[in-house]
CSV table of N, CA and C in Angstrom, one decimal:
chain,number,residue,atom,x,y,z
A,1,MET,N,117.4,34.5,104.5
A,1,MET,CA,116.7,35.0,105.6
A,1,MET,C,115.2,34.9,105.3
A,2,ASP,N,114.4,34.3,106.2
A,2,ASP,CA,113.0,34.1,106.0
A,2,ASP,C,112.3,35.3,106.6
A,3,ALA,N,111.7,36.1,105.7
A,3,ALA,CA,111.1,37.4,106.2
A,3,ALA,C,109.6,37.2,106.5
A,4,ARG,N,109.1,35.9,106.3
A,4,ARG,CA,107.7,35.7,106.5
A,4,ARG,C,107.2,36.1,107.9
A,5,PRO,N,107.9,35.8,109.0
A,5,PRO,CA,107.3,36.2,110.3
A,5,PRO,C,107.2,37.7,110.4
A,6,MET,N,108.2,38.4,109.9
A,6,MET,CA,108.2,39.9,110.0
A,6,MET,C,107.0,40.5,109.2
A,7,VAL,N,106.9,39.9,108.0
A,7,VAL,CA,105.8,40.4,107.1
A,7,VAL,C,104.4,40.1,107.7
A,8,ILE,N,104.3,38.9,108.2
A,8,ILE,CA,103.0,38.5,108.8
A,8,ILE,C,102.7,39.4,110.0
A,9,THR,N,103.7,39.7,110.9
A,9,THR,CA,103.5,40.6,112.0
A,9,THR,C,103.1,42.0,111.5
A,10,ALA,N,103.8,42.5,110.5
A,10,ALA,CA,103.4,43.8,110.0
A,10,ALA,C,102.0,43.9,109.4
A,11,VAL,N,101.6,42.9,108.7
A,11,VAL,CA,100.3,42.8,108.0
A,11,VAL,C,99.2,42.7,109.1
A,12,VAL,N,99.4,41.8,110.1
A,12,VAL,CA,98.4,41.7,111.2
A,12,VAL,C,98.3,43.0,112.0
A,13,THR,N,99.4,43.6,112.3
A,13,THR,CA,99.4,44.9,113.0
A,13,THR,C,98.7,46.0,112.2
A,14,VAL,N,99.0,46.1,111.0
A,14,VAL,CA,98.3,47.1,110.1
A,14,VAL,C,96.8,46.8,110.1
A,15,PHE,N,96.4,45.5,109.9
A,15,PHE,CA,95.0,45.1,109.8
A,15,PHE,C,94.3,45.5,111.1
A,16,LEU,N,94.9,45.1,112.2
A,16,LEU,CA,94.2,45.3,113.5
A,16,LEU,C,94.1,46.8,113.8
A,17,VAL,N,95.1,47.6,113.6
A,17,VAL,CA,95.1,49.0,113.8
A,17,VAL,C,94.0,49.7,112.9
A,18,SER,N,94.0,49.3,111.6
A,18,SER,CA,93.0,49.8,110.7
A,18,SER,C,91.6,49.5,111.1
A,19,TRP,N,91.4,48.3,111.5
A,19,TRP,CA,90.1,47.8,112.0
A,19,TRP,C,89.6,48.6,113.1
A,20,VAL,N,90.4,48.9,114.1
A,20,VAL,CA,90.0,49.7,115.3
A,20,VAL,C,89.8,51.1,114.9
A,21,PHE,N,90.6,51.7,114.0
A,21,PHE,CA,90.4,53.1,113.6
A,21,PHE,C,89.1,53.2,112.8
A,22,LEU,N,88.8,52.2,111.9
A,22,LEU,CA,87.7,52.3,111.0
A,22,LEU,C,86.4,51.9,111.7
A,23,ALA,N,86.4,51.3,112.9
A,23,ALA,CA,85.3,50.7,113.5
A,23,ALA,C,84.1,51.7,113.6
A,24,PRO,N,84.4,53.0,114.1
A,24,PRO,CA,83.2,53.9,114.2
A,24,PRO,C,82.6,54.3,112.8
A,25,VAL,N,83.5,54.3,111.8
A,25,VAL,CA,83.0,54.6,110.4
A,25,VAL,C,82.1,53.5,109.9
A,26,LEU,N,82.5,52.3,110.2
A,26,LEU,CA,81.8,51.1,109.8
A,26,LEU,C,80.6,50.8,110.6
A,27,GLY,N,80.4,51.5,111.7
A,27,GLY,CA,79.3,51.3,112.6
A,27,GLY,C,79.5,50.1,113.5
A,28,LEU,N,80.7,49.7,113.8
A,28,LEU,CA,81.0,48.6,114.7
A,28,LEU,C,80.8,49.1,116.2
A,29,PRO,N,80.5,48.2,117.1
A,29,PRO,CA,80.2,48.7,118.5
A,29,PRO,C,81.5,48.9,119.3
A,30,PHE,N,82.6,49.3,118.7
A,30,PHE,CA,83.8,49.6,119.4
A,30,PHE,C,84.6,50.5,118.6
A,31,GLY,N,85.7,51.1,119.2
A,31,GLY,CA,86.5,52.0,118.4
A,31,GLY,C,87.7,52.4,119.2
A,32,LEU,N,88.4,53.4,118.7
A,32,LEU,CA,89.6,53.9,119.3
A,32,LEU,C,89.5,55.4,119.4
A,33,ASN,N,89.9,56.0,120.5
A,33,ASN,CA,90.0,57.4,120.7
A,33,ASN,C,91.4,57.7,121.2
A,34,ALA,N,92.0,58.7,120.7
A,34,ALA,CA,93.3,59.1,121.1
A,34,ALA,C,93.3,60.4,121.8
A,35,ALA,N,94.0,60.5,123.0
A,35,ALA,CA,94.2,61.7,123.7
A,35,ALA,C,95.7,62.1,123.5
A,36,THR,N,95.9,63.3,123.0
A,36,THR,CA,97.3,63.7,122.6
A,36,THR,C,98.0,64.4,123.7
A,37,GLY,N,97.4,64.9,124.7
A,37,GLY,CA,98.1,65.6,125.8
A,37,GLY,C,98.0,64.7,127.1
A,38,ALA,N,98.5,65.4,128.2
A,38,ALA,CA,98.4,64.7,129.5
A,38,ALA,C,97.0,64.3,129.8
A,39,SER,N,96.7,63.1,130.2
A,39,SER,CA,95.3,62.6,130.3
A,39,SER,C,95.2,61.6,131.5
A,40,MET,N,94.4,61.9,132.5
A,40,MET,CA,94.1,61.0,133.5
A,40,MET,C,95.3,60.3,134.1
A,41,GLY,N,96.4,61.1,134.4
A,41,GLY,CA,97.5,60.6,135.1
A,41,GLY,C,98.6,60.1,134.1
A,42,ASP,N,98.3,60.1,132.8
A,42,ASP,CA,99.3,59.7,131.8
A,42,ASP,C,99.9,61.0,131.3
A,43,GLU,N,101.2,61.1,131.1
A,43,GLU,CA,101.9,62.3,130.7
A,43,GLU,C,101.9,62.4,129.2
A,44,GLY,N,101.9,61.3,128.4
A,44,GLY,CA,102.0,61.4,127.0
A,44,GLY,C,100.7,61.0,126.3
A,45,PRO,N,100.7,60.8,125.0
A,45,PRO,CA,99.5,60.4,124.3
A,45,PRO,C,99.0,59.1,124.7
A,46,VAL,N,97.7,59.0,124.7
A,46,VAL,CA,97.0,57.8,125.3
A,46,VAL,C,96.0,57.3,124.2
A,47,LEU,N,95.9,56.0,124.1
A,47,LEU,CA,94.9,55.3,123.3
A,47,LEU,C,93.8,54.7,124.2
A,48,ASN,N,92.5,55.1,123.9
A,48,ASN,CA,91.4,54.5,124.6
A,48,ASN,C,90.6,53.6,123.6
A,49,ILE,N,90.6,52.3,123.9
A,49,ILE,CA,89.7,51.4,123.1
A,49,ILE,C,88.4,51.3,123.9
A,50,TRP,N,87.3,51.7,123.2
A,50,TRP,CA,86.0,51.7,123.8
A,50,TRP,C,85.1,50.8,123.1
A,51,TYR,N,84.0,50.5,123.9
A,51,TYR,CA,82.9,49.6,123.3
A,51,TYR,C,81.6,50.3,123.6
A,52,ASP,N,80.6,49.9,122.9
A,52,ASP,CA,79.2,50.5,123.1
A,52,ASP,C,78.6,49.7,124.2
A,53,GLY,N,78.5,50.3,125.4
A,53,GLY,CA,77.9,49.6,126.5
A,53,GLY,C,77.4,50.6,127.5
A,54,GLU,N,76.8,50.1,128.6
A,54,GLU,CA,76.3,50.9,129.7
A,54,GLU,C,77.3,51.0,130.8
A,55,PRO,N,77.7,52.2,131.1
A,55,PRO,CA,78.8,52.4,132.1
A,55,PRO,C,78.3,52.1,133.5
A,56,GLU,N,79.2,51.8,134.4
A,56,GLU,CA,79.0,51.7,135.8
A,56,GLU,C,79.8,52.7,136.5
A,57,MET,N,79.5,52.9,137.8
A,57,MET,CA,80.3,53.9,138.6
A,57,MET,C,81.7,53.6,138.5
A,58,GLY,N,82.6,54.6,138.3
A,58,GLY,CA,84.0,54.4,138.2
A,58,GLY,C,84.5,54.1,136.8
A,59,ASP,N,83.7,53.8,135.9
A,59,ASP,CA,84.1,53.5,134.5
A,59,ASP,C,84.5,54.8,133.8
A,60,VAL,N,85.4,54.8,132.9
A,60,VAL,CA,85.8,55.9,132.1
A,60,VAL,C,84.9,55.8,130.8
A,61,VAL,N,84.3,57.0,130.5
A,61,VAL,CA,83.5,57.0,129.3
A,61,VAL,C,84.0,58.1,128.4
A,62,ILE,N,83.7,57.9,127.1
A,62,ILE,CA,84.1,58.9,126.1
A,62,ILE,C,82.8,59.5,125.6
A,63,PHE,N,82.7,60.8,125.6
A,63,PHE,CA,81.5,61.5,125.2
A,63,PHE,C,81.7,62.7,124.4
A,64,GLU,N,80.7,63.1,123.6
A,64,GLU,CA,80.7,64.4,122.8
A,64,GLU,C,80.1,65.4,123.8
A,65,GLN,N,80.7,66.6,123.8
A,65,GLN,CA,80.1,67.7,124.6
A,65,GLN,C,80.0,69.0,123.9
A,66,ASN,N,80.1,68.9,122.5
A,66,ASN,CA,79.8,70.1,121.7
A,66,ASN,C,80.6,71.3,122.1
A,67,GLY,N,81.9,71.2,122.3
A,67,GLY,CA,82.7,72.4,122.6
A,67,GLY,C,82.5,73.0,124.0
A,68,GLN,N,81.8,72.3,124.9
A,68,GLN,CA,81.5,72.9,126.2
A,68,GLN,C,82.8,72.8,127.1
A,69,LEU,N,83.6,71.7,126.9
A,69,LEU,CA,84.8,71.6,127.7
A,69,LEU,C,86.0,71.7,126.8
A,70,SER,N,85.9,71.2,125.5
A,70,SER,CA,87.0,71.3,124.5
A,70,SER,C,86.3,71.0,123.2
A,71,ASN,N,87.1,71.1,122.1
A,71,ASN,CA,86.6,70.8,120.8
A,71,ASN,C,86.7,69.3,120.4
A,72,ASP,N,87.3,68.5,121.3
A,72,ASP,CA,87.4,67.1,121.1
A,72,ASP,C,86.5,66.3,121.9
A,73,ARG,N,86.5,65.0,121.7
A,73,ARG,CA,85.7,64.1,122.6
A,73,ARG,C,86.4,64.1,123.9
A,74,VAL,N,85.7,63.8,124.9
A,74,VAL,CA,86.2,63.8,126.3
A,74,VAL,C,86.2,62.4,126.9
A,75,ALA,N,87.3,62.1,127.6
A,75,ALA,CA,87.3,60.8,128.3
A,75,ALA,C,87.4,61.1,129.8
A,76,HIS,N,86.3,61.0,130.5
A,76,HIS,CA,86.3,61.2,132.0
A,76,HIS,C,85.6,60.1,132.7
A,77,ARG,N,85.8,60.0,134.0
A,77,ARG,CA,85.2,59.0,134.8
A,77,ARG,C,83.8,59.3,135.3
A,78,VAL,N,83.0,58.2,135.3
A,78,VAL,CA,81.6,58.4,135.9
A,78,VAL,C,81.7,58.4,137.4
A,79,VAL,N,81.2,59.5,138.0
A,79,VAL,CA,81.3,59.6,139.5
A,79,VAL,C,79.9,59.5,140.1
A,80,ASP,N,78.8,59.7,139.3
A,80,ASP,CA,77.5,59.6,139.9
A,80,ASP,C,76.5,59.4,138.7
A,81,GLU,N,75.3,59.0,139.1
A,81,GLU,CA,74.2,58.9,138.1
A,81,GLU,C,73.0,59.5,138.7
A,82,THR,N,72.4,60.4,137.9
A,82,THR,CA,71.2,61.1,138.3
A,82,THR,C,70.1,60.8,137.3
A,83,GLU,N,68.9,61.4,137.5
A,83,GLU,CA,67.8,61.3,136.6
A,83,GLU,C,68.1,62.0,135.3
A,84,HIS,N,69.0,62.9,135.3
A,84,HIS,CA,69.4,63.6,134.0
A,84,HIS,C,70.4,62.9,133.2
A,85,GLY,N,71.2,62.0,133.8
A,85,GLY,CA,72.3,61.3,133.2
A,85,GLY,C,73.5,61.1,134.1
A,86,PHE,N,74.6,60.7,133.5
A,86,PHE,CA,75.8,60.5,134.3
A,86,PHE,C,76.5,61.7,134.6
A,87,VAL,N,77.1,61.8,135.8
A,87,VAL,CA,77.9,62.9,136.2
A,87,VAL,C,79.4,62.4,136.0
A,88,THR,N,80.2,63.2,135.3
A,88,THR,CA,81.5,62.8,135.0
A,88,THR,C,82.6,63.8,135.6
A,89,LYS,N,83.8,63.3,135.7
A,89,LYS,CA,84.9,64.1,136.3
A,89,LYS,C,86.2,63.6,135.8
A,90,GLY,N,87.0,64.5,135.4
A,90,GLY,CA,88.4,64.2,135.0
A,90,GLY,C,89.1,63.9,136.3
A,91,ASP,N,90.0,62.8,136.3
A,91,ASP,CA,90.7,62.4,137.5
A,91,ASP,C,91.4,63.5,138.2
A,92,ALA,N,92.0,64.4,137.4
A,92,ALA,CA,92.8,65.5,138.0
A,92,ALA,C,92.0,66.8,138.3
A,93,ASN,N,90.7,66.7,138.0
A,93,ASN,CA,89.9,67.9,138.2
A,93,ASN,C,89.3,68.0,139.6
A,94,PRO,N,89.2,69.1,140.2
A,94,PRO,CA,88.6,69.2,141.6
A,94,PRO,C,87.1,69.3,141.5
A,95,TYR,N,86.5,69.4,140.4
A,95,TYR,CA,85.1,69.5,140.2
A,95,TYR,C,84.6,68.6,139.1
A,96,THR,N,83.3,68.3,139.1
A,96,THR,CA,82.7,67.5,138.1
A,96,THR,C,82.4,68.4,136.8
A,97,ASP,N,82.3,67.7,135.7
A,97,ASP,CA,82.0,68.4,134.5
A,97,ASP,C,80.7,69.2,134.5
A,98,GLN,N,79.7,68.6,135.2
A,98,GLN,CA,78.4,69.3,135.2
A,98,GLN,C,78.4,70.5,136.2
A,99,GLU,N,79.4,70.6,137.0
A,99,GLU,CA,79.5,71.8,137.9
A,99,GLU,C,79.9,73.0,137.1
A,100,VAL,N,80.5,72.8,135.9
A,100,VAL,CA,80.9,73.8,135.0
A,100,VAL,C,79.6,74.3,134.3
A,101,ALA,N,79.4,75.6,134.3
A,101,ALA,CA,78.1,76.1,133.8
A,101,ALA,C,77.9,75.7,132.3
A,102,GLY,N,76.8,75.0,132.1
A,102,GLY,CA,76.3,74.7,130.8
A,102,GLY,C,76.8,73.4,130.2
A,103,VAL,N,77.5,72.6,131.0
A,103,VAL,CA,78.0,71.3,130.5
A,103,VAL,C,76.9,70.2,130.7
A,104,ASP,N,76.5,69.6,129.6
A,104,ASP,CA,75.5,68.6,129.7
A,104,ASP,C,75.9,67.3,130.5
A,105,TYR,N,74.9,66.6,131.0
A,105,TYR,CA,75.1,65.3,131.6
A,105,TYR,C,75.4,64.4,130.5
A,106,VAL,N,76.0,63.3,130.8
A,106,VAL,CA,76.3,62.3,129.8
A,106,VAL,C,75.1,61.3,129.7
A,107,THR,N,74.6,61.2,128.5
A,107,THR,CA,73.4,60.3,128.3
A,107,THR,C,73.7,59.5,127.0
A,108,SER,N,72.8,58.6,126.7
A,108,SER,CA,73.0,57.8,125.5
A,108,SER,C,73.1,58.6,124.2
A,109,GLU,N,72.6,59.9,124.2
A,109,GLU,CA,72.6,60.7,123.1
A,109,GLU,C,74.0,61.3,122.8
A,110,ASN,N,74.8,61.5,123.9
A,110,ASN,CA,76.1,62.1,123.6
A,110,ASN,C,77.3,61.2,124.1
A,111,MET,N,77.0,60.0,124.6
A,111,MET,CA,78.0,59.1,124.9
A,111,MET,C,78.5,58.3,123.7
A,112,VAL,N,79.8,58.2,123.5
A,112,VAL,CA,80.4,57.5,122.5
A,112,VAL,C,80.6,56.0,122.9
A,113,GLY,N,81.1,55.8,124.1
A,113,GLY,CA,81.3,54.4,124.6
A,113,GLY,C,82.0,54.4,125.9
A,114,VAL,N,82.2,53.2,126.4
A,114,VAL,CA,82.9,52.9,127.7
A,114,VAL,C,84.3,52.4,127.4
A,115,VAL,N,85.3,53.0,128.1
A,115,VAL,CA,86.6,52.6,127.8
A,115,VAL,C,86.9,51.2,128.4
A,116,LEU,N,87.4,50.4,127.5
A,116,LEU,CA,87.7,49.0,127.9
A,116,LEU,C,89.2,48.9,128.2
A,117,ILE,N,90.0,49.5,127.3
A,117,ILE,CA,91.5,49.4,127.5
A,117,ILE,C,92.0,50.8,127.3
A,118,ARG,N,92.9,51.2,128.2
A,118,ARG,CA,93.6,52.5,128.1
A,118,ARG,C,95.1,52.3,128.2
A,119,MET,N,95.8,52.7,127.2
A,119,MET,CA,97.2,52.5,127.2
A,119,MET,C,98.0,53.6,126.5
A,120,GLY,N,99.2,53.9,127.0
A,120,GLY,CA,100.0,54.9,126.4
A,120,GLY,C,100.4,54.5,125.0
A,121,VAL,N,100.5,55.5,124.1
A,121,VAL,CA,100.9,55.2,122.7
A,121,VAL,C,102.3,54.5,122.7
A,122,PHE,N,103.2,54.9,123.5
A,122,PHE,CA,104.5,54.3,123.5
A,122,PHE,C,104.5,52.9,124.1
A,123,GLU,N,103.5,52.6,124.9
A,123,GLU,CA,103.3,51.2,125.4
A,123,GLU,C,102.9,50.3,124.3
A,124,VAL,N,102.2,50.8,123.3
A,124,VAL,CA,101.8,50.0,122.1
A,124,VAL,C,102.9,49.9,121.1
A,125,LEU,N,103.5,51.1,120.8
A,125,LEU,CA,104.5,51.1,119.8
A,125,LEU,C,105.9,50.5,120.2
A,126,SER,N,106.2,50.6,121.4
A,126,SER,CA,107.5,50.0,121.9
A,126,SER,C,107.6,48.5,121.6
A,127,PRO,N,106.6,47.7,122.1
A,127,PRO,CA,106.7,46.3,121.8
A,127,PRO,C,106.7,45.9,120.3
A,128,THR,N,105.9,46.6,119.6
A,128,THR,CA,105.9,46.4,118.1
A,128,THR,C,107.2,46.7,117.5
A,129,ALA,N,107.8,47.8,117.8
A,129,ALA,CA,109.1,48.2,117.3
A,129,ALA,C,110.2,47.2,117.8
A,130,ALA,N,110.1,46.8,119.1
A,130,ALA,CA,111.1,45.8,119.6
A,130,ALA,C,111.0,44.5,118.9
A,131,LEU,N,109.8,44.1,118.6
A,131,LEU,CA,109.6,42.8,117.8
A,131,LEU,C,110.2,42.9,116.4
A,132,LEU,N,110.0,44.0,115.8
A,132,LEU,CA,110.5,44.2,114.4
A,132,LEU,C,112.1,44.2,114.5
A,133,VAL,N,112.6,44.9,115.5
A,133,VAL,CA,114.1,44.9,115.7
A,133,VAL,C,114.6,43.5,115.9
A,134,VAL,N,114.0,42.8,116.8
A,134,VAL,CA,114.4,41.4,117.0
A,134,VAL,C,114.4,40.6,115.8
A,135,TYR,N,113.3,40.7,115.0
A,135,TYR,CA,113.2,39.9,113.7
A,135,TYR,C,114.3,40.4,112.8
A,136,GLY,N,114.6,41.7,112.8
A,136,GLY,CA,115.7,42.1,111.9
A,136,GLY,C,117.1,41.6,112.3
A,137,VAL,N,117.3,41.6,113.7
A,137,VAL,CA,118.6,41.1,114.2
A,137,VAL,C,118.7,39.6,113.9
A,138,LEU,N,117.7,38.9,114.2
A,138,LEU,CA,117.7,37.5,113.9
A,138,LEU,C,117.9,37.2,112.4
A,139,GLY,N,117.3,38.0,111.6
A,139,GLY,CA,117.5,37.8,110.2
A,139,GLY,C,118.9,38.0,109.7
A,140,VAL,N,119.6,39.1,110.3
A,140,VAL,CA,121.0,39.3,109.9
A,140,VAL,C,121.8,38.2,110.5
A,141,TRP,N,121.6,37.8,111.7
A,141,TRP,CA,122.4,36.7,112.3
A,141,TRP,C,122.2,35.4,111.5
A,142,GLN,N,121.0,35.1,111.1
A,142,GLN,CA,120.7,33.9,110.3
A,142,GLN,C,121.5,34.0,108.9
A,143,LYS,N,121.5,35.1,108.3
A,143,LYS,CA,122.1,35.3,107.1
A,143,LYS,C,123.7,35.1,107.2
A,144,ARG,N,124.2,35.7,108.3
A,144,ARG,CA,125.7,35.5,108.5
A,144,ARG,C,126.0,34.0,108.8
A,145,GLU,N,125.2,33.4,109.6
A,145,GLU,CA,125.4,31.9,109.8
A,145,GLU,C,125.3,31.1,108.6
A,146,THR,N,124.4,31.4,107.7
A,146,THR,CA,124.3,30.7,106.4
A,146,THR,C,125.5,31.0,105.5
A,147,GLU,N,126.0,32.2,105.5
A,147,GLU,CA,127.2,32.6,104.7
A,147,GLU,C,128.4,31.8,105.3
A,148,LYS,N,128.5,31.7,106.6
A,148,LYS,CA,129.6,31.0,107.2
A,148,LYS,C,129.6,29.5,106.9
A,149,ALA,N,128.4,29.0,106.9
A,149,ALA,CA,128.3,27.6,106.6
A,149,ALA,C,128.6,27.3,105.1
A,150,GLN,N,128.3,28.2,104.2
A,150,GLN,CA,128.6,28.0,102.8
A,150,GLN,C,130.1,28.2,102.5
A,151,ASN,N,130.8,28.9,103.3
A,151,ASN,CA,132.3,29.1,103.1
A,151,ASN,C,133.0,28.1,103.7
């Protein structure tokens, strides 16, 4: 059984995931943010891949809000821009973040980045797991066929 494709897939996956997780520490202009609960219409955990850029109306941004809404970074949609900064709102919320007393506008000082890709954790893990299962099944099948040919 040739395990090289499975090993290469695993190494590339680990490398890419590590690179995205370490991007903020390394000062790269992109990174990954995970939301563990229900978030913007998604029921399960969500991964947000963000980049350092200027948001437009309707973009989802990740920002620090110093415990004003939660103790984590927040991923909400830009719904307006004022002289004070961006106005943001969670898709399921009936009000903007700034309508809540004391919540700061999103500016370059507290914005982490603009979400480029948003996907459920299971959407990422399922194809990877499926690929590894397929490689495993093909490996077992190949081994059996080789044994049959030798007998």
